[in-house]
Coordinates of C-alpha atoms in Angstrom, one line a residue:
Chain A
M1 CA 233.1 -42.8 30.1
K2 CA 232.4 -43.0 34.0
P3 CA 229.0 -43.2 35.5
G4 CA 229.5 -40.5 37.6
N5 CA 229.6 -38.2 34.8
P6 CA 227.0 -35.2 34.8
F7 CA 225.7 -36.1 30.9
V8 CA 225.5 -39.5 31.7
R9 CA 223.6 -39.2 35.0
M10 CA 221.3 -36.6 33.1
G11 CA 220.7 -38.9 30.1
H12 CA 220.2 -41.9 32.4
A13 CA 217.2 -39.9 34.2
T14 CA 216.0 -38.9 31.4
L15 CA 215.7 -42.5 29.5
E16 CA 214.6 -43.9 33.2
G17 CA 211.6 -41.0 33.1
I18 CA 211.2 -42.2 29.5
S19 CA 210.5 -45.3 30.0
R20 CA 208.1 -45.1 33.1
L21 CA 206.0 -43.2 31.3
G22 CA 206.0 -45.7 28.3
T23 CA 205.3 -48.4 30.9
A24 CA 202.5 -46.5 32.7
T25 CA 200.7 -46.0 29.4
R26 CA 201.2 -49.8 28.4
F27 CA 199.8 -50.1 32.3
L28 CA 196.8 -47.9 31.4
L29 CA 196.1 -49.6 28.3
Q30 CA 196.1 -53.0 29.2
I31 CA 193.6 -51.9 32.6
L32 CA 191.3 -50.5 29.6
W33 CA 191.7 -53.9 27.5
R34 CA 190.8 -56.2 30.9
S35 CA 187.7 -53.9 31.9
G36 CA 185.4 -55.9 30.8
T37 CA 185.2 -58.4 33.3
S38 CA 184.8 -55.8 36.1
W39 CA 182.1 -54.4 34.6
R40 CA 180.6 -57.7 33.6
R41 CA 181.1 -58.5 37.6
F42 CA 180.3 -55.3 38.9
H43 CA 180.2 -56.1 42.5
L44 CA 183.9 -56.1 41.9
I45 CA 183.5 -52.2 41.6
V46 CA 180.9 -51.5 44.0
R47 CA 183.3 -53.0 46.8
E48 CA 186.3 -50.7 45.6
I49 CA 183.7 -47.5 45.6
Y50 CA 182.7 -48.5 49.3
S51 CA 186.6 -48.3 50.0
S52 CA 187.7 -45.6 48.2
G53 CA 184.4 -43.4 47.8
V54 CA 182.2 -44.5 51.0
L55 CA 185.2 -44.0 53.6
S56 CA 186.5 -40.9 51.8
L57 CA 183.2 -39.6 52.7
I58 CA 184.0 -38.0 56.2
I59 CA 187.0 -36.4 55.4
I60 CA 185.4 -34.5 52.4
V61 CA 182.1 -33.4 53.9
V62 CA 184.4 -32.1 57.4
S63 CA 186.7 -30.5 55.0
G64 CA 184.1 -29.1 52.4
L65 CA 182.2 -27.7 55.7
F66 CA 185.2 -25.9 57.0
V67 CA 186.8 -24.8 53.7
G68 CA 183.2 -23.2 52.8
M69 CA 183.0 -21.5 56.2
V70 CA 186.3 -20.0 55.8
L71 CA 185.5 -18.5 52.8
G72 CA 182.6 -16.9 54.0
L73 CA 184.0 -15.4 56.4
Q74 CA 187.1 -14.4 54.7
G75 CA 184.9 -13.1 51.4
Y76 CA 182.6 -11.4 53.7
Q77 CA 185.5 -9.2 55.4
T78 CA 186.4 -8.1 51.6
L79 CA 183.4 -7.7 49.9
R80 CA 181.9 -5.5 53.0
T81 CA 184.8 -3.0 52.1
Y82 CA 183.0 -2.5 48.8
G83 CA 179.3 -2.7 50.5
S84 CA 178.6 -5.9 48.3
A85 CA 178.5 -8.2 51.1
E86 CA 175.4 -9.8 49.1
S87 CA 177.7 -11.3 46.5
L88 CA 179.4 -13.4 49.0
G89 CA 177.0 -16.2 47.6
V90 CA 178.7 -15.5 44.1
L91 CA 182.0 -15.8 45.7
V92 CA 181.5 -18.8 47.7
A93 CA 179.9 -20.8 44.9
L94 CA 181.9 -19.7 42.2
S95 CA 185.4 -20.6 44.0
L96 CA 183.9 -23.9 45.1
V97 CA 182.7 -25.5 41.8
R98 CA 185.3 -24.2 39.4
E99 CA 188.5 -24.5 41.7
L100 CA 188.5 -25.4 44.9
G101 CA 185.9 -28.5 45.1
P102 CA 187.9 -30.2 42.3
V103 CA 191.3 -29.7 43.5
V104 CA 190.6 -29.9 47.4
A105 CA 188.6 -32.6 46.8
A106 CA 191.4 -34.3 44.3
L107 CA 193.9 -34.1 46.8
L108 CA 192.4 -35.2 49.8
F109 CA 191.3 -38.1 47.6
A110 CA 195.1 -38.4 46.7
S111 CA 196.1 -39.0 49.9
R112 CA 193.4 -40.9 51.8
A113 CA 192.0 -43.3 48.9
G114 CA 195.5 -43.3 46.6
S115 CA 197.8 -43.9 49.3
A116 CA 195.6 -46.9 50.3
I117 CA 195.3 -48.2 46.9
T118 CA 199.2 -48.3 46.3
A119 CA 200.1 -49.7 49.6
E120 CA 197.6 -52.7 49.0
V121 CA 198.4 -53.6 45.5
G122 CA 202.3 -53.2 46.6
L123 CA 201.3 -55.7 49.5
M124 CA 199.8 -57.9 47.3
K125 CA 203.0 -57.4 45.0
T126 CA 205.8 -58.0 47.8
T127 CA 203.2 -61.0 49.3
E128 CA 203.0 -62.8 45.7
Q129 CA 199.6 -62.6 45.8
L130 CA 199.3 -61.4 42.3
Q131 CA 202.0 -64.3 41.1
A132 CA 199.7 -66.5 43.3
M133 CA 196.3 -65.0 40.8
E134 CA 198.2 -65.5 37.7
M135 CA 199.4 -69.2 38.3
M136 CA 195.4 -70.0 39.2
A137 CA 194.8 -68.5 35.9
V138 CA 193.2 -65.2 37.2
D139 CA 194.1 -62.6 35.8
P140 CA 195.4 -59.9 38.4
M141 CA 195.0 -57.1 35.9
A142 CA 190.9 -58.0 35.5
R143 CA 190.4 -58.8 38.9
I144 CA 192.5 -56.5 40.9
I145 CA 193.9 -53.5 39.4
A146 CA 190.6 -52.8 36.7
P147 CA 187.9 -53.0 39.7
R148 CA 189.9 -50.2 41.9
F149 CA 190.5 -48.3 38.5
W150 CA 186.7 -47.6 37.9
G151 CA 186.1 -47.7 41.4
G152 CA 188.2 -44.2 41.8
V153 CA 187.3 -42.7 38.6
I154 CA 183.0 -43.0 39.5
S155 CA 184.0 -41.9 43.5
M156 CA 186.0 -38.8 42.6
P157 CA 183.7 -36.7 40.7
L158 CA 180.7 -37.5 43.3
L159 CA 183.1 -36.8 46.4
A160 CA 183.9 -33.5 44.5
A161 CA 180.5 -32.7 44.0
I162 CA 178.9 -33.6 47.8
F163 CA 182.6 -31.2 48.6
S164 CA 181.3 -27.8 46.5
M165 CA 177.8 -28.6 48.2
T166 CA 178.6 -28.7 51.8
G167 CA 181.3 -25.9 51.2
I168 CA 178.3 -23.8 49.7
Y169 CA 176.3 -24.9 52.6
G170 CA 178.9 -23.8 55.0
G171 CA 179.5 -20.1 53.1
Y172 CA 175.5 -20.1 53.7
M173 CA 175.8 -20.6 57.6
I174 CA 178.7 -18.3 58.0
G175 CA 177.4 -15.9 55.8
V176 CA 173.4 -15.7 56.2
R177 CA 173.4 -17.4 59.6
L178 CA 176.0 -15.6 61.7
L179 CA 176.6 -12.5 59.4
G180 CA 173.6 -11.4 58.4
V181 CA 173.8 -11.6 54.6
D182 CA 170.2 -11.6 53.1
D183 CA 168.8 -15.0 52.4
G184 CA 167.3 -14.0 49.0
A185 CA 170.2 -12.0 47.6
F186 CA 172.6 -14.7 48.7
W187 CA 170.9 -17.5 46.5
S188 CA 169.9 -15.7 43.3
Q189 CA 172.8 -13.5 42.8
M190 CA 174.3 -17.1 43.0
Q191 CA 172.0 -18.6 40.9
S192 CA 172.7 -15.6 38.4
A193 CA 176.5 -15.8 37.8
V194 CA 177.1 -19.4 38.1
D195 CA 176.7 -21.2 34.7
L196 CA 175.7 -24.5 34.3
R197 CA 178.0 -25.7 31.5
D198 CA 180.6 -23.1 31.9
D199 CA 181.2 -23.4 35.6
V200 CA 179.6 -27.0 37.2
V201 CA 180.0 -28.9 34.2
N202 CA 183.5 -27.9 33.7
G203 CA 184.1 -28.8 37.6
I204 CA 182.8 -31.8 36.9
I205 CA 185.1 -32.6 33.9
K206 CA 188.1 -31.4 36.1
S207 CA 187.0 -34.1 39.0
V208 CA 186.3 -37.1 36.3
V209 CA 189.9 -36.0 34.9
F210 CA 191.7 -35.9 38.2
G211 CA 189.9 -39.3 39.4
F212 CA 191.3 -40.9 36.4
V213 CA 194.9 -39.5 36.8
I214 CA 195.0 -40.5 40.6
T215 CA 193.9 -43.8 40.6
L216 CA 196.3 -44.8 37.4
I217 CA 199.3 -43.1 39.5
A218 CA 198.2 -45.0 42.6
L219 CA 198.0 -48.2 40.9
F220 CA 200.7 -48.0 38.7
E221 CA 202.7 -46.9 41.8
G222 CA 201.8 -50.3 43.6
Y223 CA 202.2 -52.4 41.1
D224 CA 205.4 -51.3 40.2
A225 CA 206.5 -50.6 43.9
V226 CA 210.2 -52.6 44.9
P227 CA 208.5 -55.7 46.5
T228 CA 209.9 -54.9 49.5
A229 CA 209.0 -53.3 52.8
E230 CA 210.7 -50.1 52.2
G231 CA 209.9 -50.3 48.4
I232 CA 205.8 -50.1 49.7
S233 CA 206.7 -46.8 51.7
R234 CA 208.6 -45.3 49.1
A235 CA 206.1 -46.2 46.6
T236 CA 203.2 -44.9 48.6
T237 CA 205.2 -41.8 49.1
R238 CA 205.5 -41.1 45.7
T239 CA 201.8 -41.7 44.6
V240 CA 201.1 -39.0 47.7
V241 CA 204.0 -36.2 45.7
T242 CA 203.1 -37.3 42.3
S243 CA 199.7 -37.1 42.4
S244 CA 199.4 -34.0 44.0
L245 CA 201.9 -32.2 41.6
A246 CA 199.7 -33.8 38.7
I247 CA 196.6 -32.2 40.3
L248 CA 198.0 -29.0 40.3
A249 CA 199.4 -28.7 37.1
L250 CA 196.6 -30.5 35.3
D251 CA 194.5 -28.1 37.3
F252 CA 196.1 -24.9 35.6
V253 CA 195.9 -26.1 32.2
L254 CA 192.5 -27.6 32.1
T255 CA 191.5 -23.9 33.8
A256 CA 193.4 -22.2 31.2
F257 CA 191.5 -24.0 28.5
M258 CA 188.3 -24.1 30.1
F259 CA 187.7 -20.6 31.2
K260 CA 189.5 -18.6 28.5
G261 CA 188.2 -14.7 28.2
A262 CA 185.2 -15.5 30.4
Chain B
M1 CA 181.7 -57.1 55.0
D2 CA 178.5 -58.4 54.1
R3 CA 177.6 -58.1 50.5
T4 CA 174.2 -56.4 51.2
L5 CA 175.3 -53.6 53.8
L6 CA 178.0 -53.1 51.4
D7 CA 175.9 -52.6 48.5
F8 CA 173.5 -50.3 51.0
W9 CA 176.5 -47.9 51.8
V10 CA 177.7 -47.4 47.9
G11 CA 174.2 -46.8 47.0
V12 CA 174.0 -44.0 50.1
F13 CA 177.3 -42.4 48.8
V14 CA 175.7 -42.7 45.1
A15 CA 172.6 -41.1 45.6
I16 CA 174.3 -38.2 48.0
G17 CA 176.4 -37.4 44.9
L18 CA 173.9 -37.7 42.9
A19 CA 171.7 -35.1 45.0
A20 CA 174.7 -33.0 45.1
L21 CA 175.2 -33.0 41.4
F22 CA 171.4 -32.0 40.8
T23 CA 171.3 -29.3 43.5
L24 CA 174.6 -28.2 41.9
A25 CA 172.8 -27.4 38.8
L26 CA 169.7 -26.6 39.8
K27 CA 169.9 -24.5 42.6
V28 CA 173.3 -23.7 42.5
S29 CA 173.6 -22.3 38.7
N30 CA 171.5 -20.7 36.3
A31 CA 169.6 -23.7 34.4
D32 CA 167.5 -21.0 32.6
S33 CA 164.9 -22.1 30.9
F34 CA 166.2 -19.6 28.3
D35 CA 169.0 -21.5 27.1
Q36 CA 166.2 -24.3 25.4
G37 CA 163.7 -22.2 24.2
K38 CA 163.7 -21.4 20.4
T39 CA 165.6 -17.8 20.1
Y40 CA 165.9 -15.4 17.4
T41 CA 168.9 -13.0 16.4
V42 CA 169.3 -9.2 16.2
K43 CA 172.1 -7.1 15.1
A44 CA 173.3 -3.9 16.9
S45 CA 176.2 -1.8 16.4
F46 CA 177.6 0.6 18.7
N47 CA 180.4 3.4 19.0
N48 CA 182.0 1.6 21.8
I49 CA 180.8 -1.4 23.9
G50 CA 182.9 -0.8 27.1
G51 CA 183.3 -3.7 28.8
L52 CA 180.3 -6.1 27.2
K53 CA 181.3 -9.8 27.1
V54 CA 179.6 -12.4 25.4
R55 CA 176.7 -13.8 27.5
S56 CA 176.1 -10.4 28.9
P57 CA 172.2 -10.1 29.5
I58 CA 170.0 -8.2 27.4
K59 CA 167.1 -6.3 30.0
S60 CA 163.8 -4.8 28.7
A61 CA 162.2 -3.2 31.8
G62 CA 164.9 -5.0 33.9
V63 CA 163.6 -8.7 32.9
V64 CA 166.2 -10.4 30.9
V65 CA 165.0 -11.2 27.2
G66 CA 168.4 -12.8 25.8
R67 CA 171.7 -12.8 25.7
V68 CA 175.1 -11.8 23.9
S69 CA 175.7 -13.8 21.7
D70 CA 178.7 -12.4 19.3
I71 CA 180.7 -9.4 19.2
H72 CA 182.8 -8.4 16.5
F73 CA 184.5 -5.3 14.9
D74 CA 183.2 -4.1 11.1
N75 CA 186.5 -3.0 9.7
Q76 CA 184.4 -1.0 7.3
T77 CA 182.6 1.4 9.6
F78 CA 185.0 1.2 12.7
E79 CA 182.2 0.1 15.0
A80 CA 181.6 -2.5 17.2
V81 CA 178.6 -5.0 16.1
V82 CA 176.7 -7.3 18.7
D83 CA 174.5 -10.1 17.8
F84 CA 171.8 -10.2 20.6
R85 CA 169.6 -13.7 21.1
L86 CA 166.1 -13.0 22.0
S87 CA 164.1 -15.4 23.4
D88 CA 161.2 -15.9 20.9
K89 CA 158.8 -15.4 24.2
Y90 CA 159.6 -12.0 23.5
Q91 CA 158.9 -9.7 20.5
F92 CA 159.9 -6.3 19.9
P93 CA 158.8 -3.3 17.6
K94 CA 161.2 -2.3 14.8
D95 CA 162.4 0.7 16.2
T96 CA 163.6 -0.5 19.4
S97 CA 166.5 1.3 21.1
A98 CA 169.4 -0.4 22.6
S99 CA 171.6 1.3 25.2
I100 CA 174.5 -0.6 27.2
M101 CA 174.2 0.2 30.7
T102 CA 176.2 -0.6 33.8
S103 CA 174.5 -2.3 36.8
G104 CA 175.3 -0.3 39.8
L105 CA 178.4 2.4 39.2
L106 CA 180.7 -0.6 38.8
G107 CA 179.2 -3.6 38.5
E108 CA 178.7 -5.7 35.0
Q109 CA 177.5 -4.5 31.9
Y110 CA 174.1 -5.2 29.8
V111 CA 172.4 -4.1 27.0
A112 CA 168.7 -2.4 27.8
L113 CA 166.0 -2.4 24.8
D114 CA 164.0 0.3 25.1
A115 CA 160.5 -0.7 22.9
G116 CA 159.3 1.8 20.3
G117 CA 155.9 1.7 18.7
D118 CA 156.2 0.3 15.3
S119 CA 153.6 -2.2 14.4
H120 CA 156.5 -4.3 12.6
N121 CA 158.2 -6.7 14.8
L122 CA 161.8 -7.3 14.8
K123 CA 162.7 -10.7 13.0
N124 CA 165.8 -12.9 12.8
G125 CA 168.7 -10.8 11.2
D126 CA 167.4 -7.7 11.6
T127 CA 169.7 -4.6 12.7
I128 CA 168.6 -2.5 15.4
R129 CA 169.1 1.1 14.3
I130 CA 168.6 3.3 17.4
T131 CA 171.8 2.6 19.9
Q132 CA 173.3 4.5 22.7
S133 CA 176.9 3.4 23.1
A134 CA 178.4 2.8 26.7
V135 CA 179.6 5.6 29.2
V136 CA 183.3 5.7 29.9
L137 CA 183.2 6.7 33.3
E138 CA 187.2 7.9 32.1
N139 CA 185.5 10.2 29.8
L140 CA 182.9 11.6 32.3
I141 CA 185.0 12.6 34.7
S142 CA 187.5 14.1 32.2
Q143 CA 184.4 16.2 30.4
F144 CA 183.6 17.4 33.9
L145 CA 186.9 18.4 34.9
Y146 CA 187.5 20.4 31.7
N147 CA 184.0 22.3 32.0
K148 CA 185.2 23.1 35.9
A149 CA 188.0 24.4 34.7
A150 CA 186.8 26.2 32.0
D151 CA 184.0 27.5 34.5
S152 CA 186.7 28.9 36.6
S153 CA 189.4 30.5 34.4
S154 CA 186.3 32.6 32.8
Q155 CA 184.1 33.6 35.9
G156 CA 182.0 36.5 35.0
N157 CA 181.9 35.7 31.5
A158 CA 178.7 34.8 32.3
G159 CA 176.5 32.4 29.6
N160 CA 179.6 30.2 28.9
A161 CA 179.2 27.7 31.8
A162 CA 176.0 26.2 30.9
N163 CA 176.3 22.2 31.6
P164 CA 178.5 21.6 34.0
G165 CA 177.9 17.4 34.4
N166 CA 177.9 17.2 30.9
V167 CA 177.3 13.6 29.5
P168 CA 178.9 12.6 26.5
A169 CA 176.6 12.8 23.3
A170 CA 174.5 10.1 22.9
G171 CA 175.7 7.9 19.7
V172 CA 171.8 7.8 18.3
K173 CA 172.6 7.0 14.4
P174 CA 169.7 8.0 12.1

């Protein structure tokens, strides 16, 4: 059997994929198992919330504002045709809270914080810092990986909420201040259309899931990287590509489960 | 970085995030006190519910007094049975009538309750007897066109062209 046989290659790729998936699952279980230390030494998690949450704040706020303002402009154009420009608040708030908030914030988070995590962990592996820690009887899983994981999981929903809120404020600025939609109608129609459990809580659930997935992918790619300069660059690229695809696919699945028939 | 400064910025970040969450919950969405309060359920059956959905509002005199909690099809009477979840704060007489209305020409549909004059109030599990189905726009238009056609074909045939914009007969049941 020649190794160039297409069936051989296909089988090899399939087995490779399954084995990576299995390794990633074991990786996740190890993170959860060793998380106790990082919760007891909470400042480790605080530091990671700083690097993945606080440092992502600027890009999240600015993009949220612009996305909201564009929604305000575009929505106004269409709604005015049907004489219902007052529904602008509903359009802006529902699209942000349900979809754009969690998804766009997650995409930004993956490229801003996820890539940084992969590069950092990958470089630690390449320069053999992780092995050095093991030799000093410090568990790198508990000291390096788990705090980064929980930092990302905690930061993501907060960032998504900030994104939605600044977006709604951007839509308000454009709709009410610039285009002259009635102030009271904007907020009251929004409040009557947006449901706390069906829209807001489901949006938060989405962003928690995204935070979980992005941080796991980023950490795994870093931990699993080929320990060379090229390996790190490839791992970083894979983090951004894989987590973006995972976000979009998961968003579809979660939406299909959450908003059925409504 | 200094530990205190780091803690400070993380604290600011978490505070902003929680504030955004609270604003979303309180200012953007309808965390209406209605859902927490005590409620009672009454039933009503309609020939046609149009576009009524679960969680559609139930209004009386324009005020939201409850929400539609369930819609199902009765296979015996071939009618739609709609469950209304009404707030305990609002009590209605037994002979209250329910009709399905549309807010605006193309807006969402809601149930309007018109209070009757009975001295007994509706209780949990009661049925509203007097109902009026949703007006289906297509029926309305076809009826109108039909009348128009009858109108023009029987010109001079006086007396037969009454009521051109005939609204479909209300499905009032005894």
